[in-house]
Structure formats: C-alpha cells, structure tokens
Short mmCIF file of C-alpha atoms in Angstrom, two decimals:
data_model
loop_
_atom_site.label_atom_id
_atom_site.label_comp_id
_atom_site.label_asym_id
_atom_site.label_seq_id
_atom_site.Cartn_x
_atom_site.Cartn_y
_atom_site.Cartn_z
CA GLU H 1 0.00 0.00 0.00
CA ALA H 2 1.38 3.39 -0.99
CA GLY H 3 1.99 5.77 1.89
CA VAL H 4 1.21 9.44 2.33
CA ALA H 5 3.05 11.48 -0.30
CA GLN H 6 4.24 15.03 0.22
CA SER H 7 6.06 17.53 -1.94
CA PRO H 8 8.35 19.27 -2.03
CA ARG H 9 10.63 17.65 0.55
CA TYR H 10 12.62 20.82 1.09
CA LYS H 11 11.92 24.49 0.47
CA ILE H 12 13.91 27.63 1.21
CA ILE H 13 12.22 31.01 0.85
CA GLU H 14 12.75 34.55 2.05
CA LYS H 15 10.46 36.13 4.60
CA ARG H 16 7.33 37.73 3.16
CA GLN H 17 7.33 35.28 0.23
CA SER H 18 4.59 32.71 -0.24
CA VAL H 19 4.89 28.92 -0.33
CA ALA H 20 2.60 25.95 -0.90
CA PHE H 21 2.87 22.34 0.17
CA TRP H 22 1.03 19.40 -1.36
CA CYS H 23 -0.19 16.18 0.22
CA ASN H 24 -1.68 13.04 -1.28
CA PRO H 25 -3.13 10.81 1.46
CA ILE H 26 -3.48 7.04 1.44
CA SER H 27 -6.26 6.01 -0.92
CA GLY H 28 -9.60 5.77 0.81
CA HIS H 29 -8.58 7.68 3.93
CA ALA H 30 -11.31 10.14 4.78
CA THR H 31 -9.42 12.17 7.36
CA LEU H 32 -6.41 14.33 6.56
CA TYR H 33 -4.26 16.33 8.96
CA TRP H 34 -1.57 18.98 8.63
CA TYR H 35 0.95 19.35 11.45
CA GLN H 36 3.75 21.80 12.07
CA GLN H 37 6.88 20.50 13.81
CA ILE H 38 9.41 23.03 15.05
CA LEU H 39 12.90 21.70 15.74
CA GLY H 40 13.09 19.94 19.10
CA GLN H 41 9.34 19.80 19.60
CA GLY H 42 6.56 17.36 18.89
CA PRO H 43 4.22 17.94 15.95
CA LYS H 44 1.39 20.42 16.46
CA LEU H 45 -1.92 20.04 14.63
CA LEU H 46 -2.72 22.92 12.29
CA ILE H 47 -5.87 21.65 10.58
CA GLN H 48 -7.96 18.50 10.25
CA PHE H 49 -10.22 17.63 7.31
CA GLN H 50 -12.94 15.02 7.19
CA ASN H 51 -13.43 14.36 3.47
CA ASN H 52 -13.37 17.93 2.13
CA GLY H 53 -14.79 19.61 5.22
CA VAL H 54 -12.77 21.25 8.01
CA VAL H 55 -13.16 19.56 11.41
CA ASP H 56 -10.62 21.55 13.43
CA ASP H 57 -8.57 24.58 12.40
CA SER H 58 -8.35 26.20 15.82
CA GLN H 59 -4.54 26.33 15.76
CA LEU H 60 -4.15 27.49 12.17
CA PRO H 61 -2.84 31.09 11.97
CA LYS H 62 -5.54 32.14 9.57
CA ASP H 63 -4.04 35.54 8.82
CA ARG H 64 -1.24 33.85 6.87
CA PHE H 65 -2.00 30.13 6.59
CA SER H 66 -4.68 28.55 4.44
CA ALA H 67 -5.48 24.98 3.49
CA GLU H 68 -7.88 23.24 1.21
CA ARG H 69 -8.80 19.71 0.33
CA LEU H 70 -10.51 19.60 -2.99
CA LYS H 71 -12.71 16.62 -3.81
CA GLY H 72 -11.81 15.07 -0.46
CA VAL H 73 -8.49 13.69 -1.67
CA ASP H 74 -5.35 15.81 -2.16
CA SER H 75 -4.67 18.81 0.02
CA THR H 76 -2.55 21.94 -0.17
CA LEU H 77 -1.28 24.10 2.67
CA LYS H 78 -0.24 27.66 1.85
CA ILE H 79 1.66 30.29 3.80
CA GLN H 80 1.44 33.90 2.64
CA PRO H 81 3.44 35.86 3.67
CA ALA H 82 6.00 33.68 5.44
CA LYS H 83 7.72 34.72 8.65
CA LEU H 84 11.01 33.52 10.11
CA GLU H 85 9.14 31.62 12.82
CA ASP H 86 7.40 29.50 10.16
CA SER H 87 10.64 27.57 9.67
CA ALA H 88 9.62 24.02 10.53
CA VAL H 89 8.75 20.63 9.11
CA TYR H 90 5.19 20.44 7.80
CA LEU H 91 3.74 16.97 8.13
CA CYS H 92 0.68 15.57 6.47
CA ALA H 93 -1.11 12.55 7.90
CA SER H 94 -4.21 10.58 7.01
CA SER H 95 -6.42 8.02 8.69
CA PRO H 96 -9.34 5.88 7.50
CA ASP H 97 -11.53 7.52 10.12
CA SER H 98 -11.06 10.03 12.89
CA THR H 99 -8.88 7.90 15.09
CA TYR H 100 -5.45 8.16 16.58
CA GLU H 101 -4.03 5.57 14.17
CA GLN H 102 -2.68 8.08 11.75
CA TYR H 103 -0.25 7.53 8.89
CA PHE H 104 2.30 10.29 8.35
CA GLY H 105 4.13 11.41 5.26
CA PRO H 106 7.85 12.28 5.25
CA GLY H 107 7.21 15.98 5.70
CA THR H 108 8.35 19.17 3.98
CA ARG H 109 11.21 21.03 5.64
CA LEU H 110 10.68 24.78 5.24
CA THR H 111 13.43 27.27 5.91
CA VAL H 112 12.51 30.96 5.94
CA THR H 113 15.48 33.34 5.70
CA ASP R 1 -0.64 20.88 26.38
CA ALA R 2 0.36 17.23 26.42
CA LYS R 3 -1.22 15.25 29.24
CA THR R 4 1.74 12.91 29.60
CA THR R 5 5.18 13.00 31.21
CA GLN R 6 8.09 11.08 29.72
CA PRO R 7 11.83 11.02 30.41
CA THR R 8 13.77 13.20 28.01
CA SER R 9 16.16 10.46 26.92
CA MET R 10 17.11 6.83 27.47
CA ASP R 11 19.81 4.47 26.29
CA CYS R 12 19.41 0.77 25.60
CA ALA R 13 21.92 -1.89 24.55
CA GLU R 14 21.22 -3.57 21.25
CA GLY R 15 19.38 -6.87 21.72
CA ARG R 16 18.08 -5.95 25.14
CA ALA R 17 14.53 -4.95 26.01
CA ALA R 18 13.79 -1.22 25.94
CA ASN R 19 11.25 -0.14 28.54
CA LEU R 20 9.89 3.35 28.00
CA PRO R 21 7.76 4.77 30.82
CA CYS R 22 4.95 7.28 30.55
CA ASN R 23 3.00 9.01 33.28
CA HIS R 24 -0.57 10.05 32.55
CA SER R 25 -2.04 10.57 35.99
CA THR R 26 -4.93 12.73 34.78
CA ILE R 27 -6.20 10.25 32.20
CA SER R 28 -9.98 9.94 32.11
CA GLY R 29 -11.95 6.73 31.84
CA ASN R 30 -12.61 6.87 28.10
CA GLU R 31 -9.16 7.98 27.02
CA TYR R 32 -6.76 5.66 25.27
CA VAL R 33 -2.98 5.53 25.55
CA TYR R 34 -1.25 5.73 22.17
CA TRP R 35 2.41 5.39 21.29
CA TYR R 36 4.09 6.78 18.23
CA ARG R 37 7.74 7.00 17.30
CA GLN R 38 9.65 9.30 14.98
CA ILE R 39 12.87 8.20 13.38
CA HIS R 40 15.19 11.00 12.32
CA SER R 41 13.97 12.88 9.22
CA GLN R 42 10.79 10.81 8.97
CA GLY R 43 7.19 11.39 9.97
CA PRO R 44 5.83 9.81 13.16
CA GLN R 45 4.86 6.14 12.99
CA TYR R 46 2.02 4.56 14.93
CA ILE R 47 3.16 1.75 17.24
CA ILE R 48 0.36 0.59 19.51
CA HIS R 49 -2.55 1.75 21.64
CA GLY R 50 -4.59 0.48 24.59
CA LEU R 51 -7.39 1.36 26.96
CA LYS R 52 -7.14 -0.88 30.02
CA ASN R 53 -5.67 -4.21 29.05
CA ASN R 54 -2.11 -4.90 28.08
CA GLU R 55 -1.59 -5.04 24.34
CA THR R 56 0.99 -6.67 22.10
CA ASN R 57 1.64 -6.48 18.39
CA GLU R 58 4.54 -7.24 16.09
CA MET R 59 6.35 -4.08 17.09
CA ALA R 60 5.92 -3.75 20.83
CA SER R 61 4.00 -4.46 24.01
CA LEU R 62 2.06 -1.92 26.02
CA ILE R 63 1.65 -2.43 29.75
CA ILE R 64 -0.93 -0.19 31.45
CA THR R 65 -1.12 -0.08 35.24
CA GLU R 66 -4.37 -1.08 36.89
CA ASP R 67 -5.12 2.51 37.92
CA ARG R 68 -4.26 3.61 34.34
CA LYS R 69 -2.10 6.44 35.61
CA SER R 70 1.03 5.17 33.91
CA SER R 71 2.14 2.82 31.18
CA THR R 72 5.28 1.27 29.73
CA LEU R 73 6.11 0.60 26.12
CA ILE R 74 8.34 -2.43 25.72
CA LEU R 75 10.49 -3.14 22.67
CA PRO R 76 11.50 -6.72 23.44
CA HIS R 77 14.75 -6.88 21.47
CA ALA R 78 15.90 -3.40 20.56
CA THR R 79 17.89 -2.89 17.36
CA LEU R 80 19.81 0.11 16.09
CA ARG R 81 16.84 0.90 13.84
CA ASP R 82 14.71 1.48 16.94
CA THR R 83 16.67 4.63 17.72
CA ALA R 84 13.99 7.34 17.60
CA VAL R 85 11.87 9.74 19.62
CA TYR R 86 8.97 7.89 21.25
CA TYR R 87 5.76 9.79 22.00
CA CYS R 88 3.14 8.71 24.52
CA ILE R 89 -0.25 10.34 23.88
CA VAL R 90 -3.58 10.07 25.64
CA GLY R 91 -6.93 11.01 24.20
CA ASN R 92 -10.23 9.89 22.81
CA THR R 93 -10.86 8.51 19.36
CA GLY R 94 -13.02 10.68 17.21
CA ASN R 95 -12.29 14.23 16.26
CA THR R 96 -10.09 15.28 19.16
CA PRO R 97 -6.56 15.98 17.90
CA LEU R 98 -3.33 14.18 18.73
CA VAL R 99 -1.36 16.32 21.20
CA PHE R 100 2.33 15.48 21.05
CA GLY R 101 4.73 16.31 23.87
CA LYS R 102 8.49 16.24 23.46
CA GLY R 103 8.71 12.46 23.83
CA THR R 104 11.62 10.27 24.91
CA ARG R 105 14.71 10.09 22.74
CA LEU R 106 15.75 6.43 22.75
CA SER R 107 19.29 5.64 21.67
CA VAL R 108 20.04 1.98 21.00
CA ILE R 109 23.72 1.36 21.39
CA ALA R 110 25.70 -1.45 19.73
#
C-alpha cells in the first residue's frame, strides 16, 4: 500500500514570500491532517479535514495560513506571507476515520530566511 | 498541552529490552494511551494503543497499570533501527486531535 506522499521535501524562501505544500493521502482515507513541527518539539496540529470539510482549524494562523482539500483527496497548505518563525517541518497525515491511528508522510522542511 | 510525562532520553543496549515509561495521571476513563515514534527525518509512525488491558503487536508491548495512571512501552529486542523519539499520547478517538509532547529520545547502542 502506498503511503502518504508530500512535496516538495525541502523548500527555502525569504520572509514575506509565499509557499505551498502538497499532500496526497493514502487512498480511501477520509481524514487528513496537517501538522507543524518546530525543531526539538513534537508535531502540532494545524488543521484536520474530514473528506473535504474542516473539522478543526483552531490552531491554524488564519491571517497567513490557508489549506484546502478539494474533492476530499489531495490537500494543499499555503503560507502567505511567510515569517522567520514558520521555519519548521510540515507533516501531512491521514487516517481511514477520525482515530489516533494516523499515517504520516515524510514531511516538507521549510526554511525561511 | 500534552497530558503525559516522559523522560527526556534513554539508552538501551542492542538486543536488550527497551522499557519506555509514561506518566498520565490525569487520564480519564474513556481515554486511550497511544504510542508513536519518529525516526530521524521521517514522519511519526504509529506503534500501539490500549485502553485498560495490556496489548501486544509485532512491534511492541504496552503495559498499562491497573489505575491507568502510567504505562510502559516495551520493545523486546531493541535494534539500532529502533533509535527514535517515542511519543506517549492520551486522548479519545473521534475528532479530538493528537497532542504530542516532546517524547523520549531512545538511543540503541551497539
């Protein structure tokens, strides 16, 4: 079974620029999550989708971050404009239902200079 | 905030059992204990979960105390590939999010 795919794996941008990350979850998984992991810390949930609807986006900085999941499959996470403190690994995960057995992708490492 | 307390780091000799403790003294009756691990430069990987009874799968065993206030993840024969950060998480199934703490950094030494 193919795992969660993410791209790009690495991205370096300057502050105030915009960036987008893409995630393709495991086929058939209804729930999709985006996490932010700052160096030395555990992942922090940014947003959770159930099919193409948002379940939880309480920790998403909505003034600069946006996410969508079109047709309940792929998802994109965008940051505009980026700040230095956005430097982190952005992880996408999916699960067949809203459980704690989540499957994570390899992540995108973002560096903002 | 994470509802668990774990040691920052542990060492284990290769081939020996690794016992990773977790304290979750405020766990409520319908909350599960979940364990994930994160190998360097990879996303977290689900290991095991339990409610009250001890659980075992091909990766590990989970021992939960009778009062459910603490648990231990056991890797029976640790290998170098088990070197990772191990996260203990408590919560309900459903739409409540995973809340990761800082975990325990396990180093398996040859």
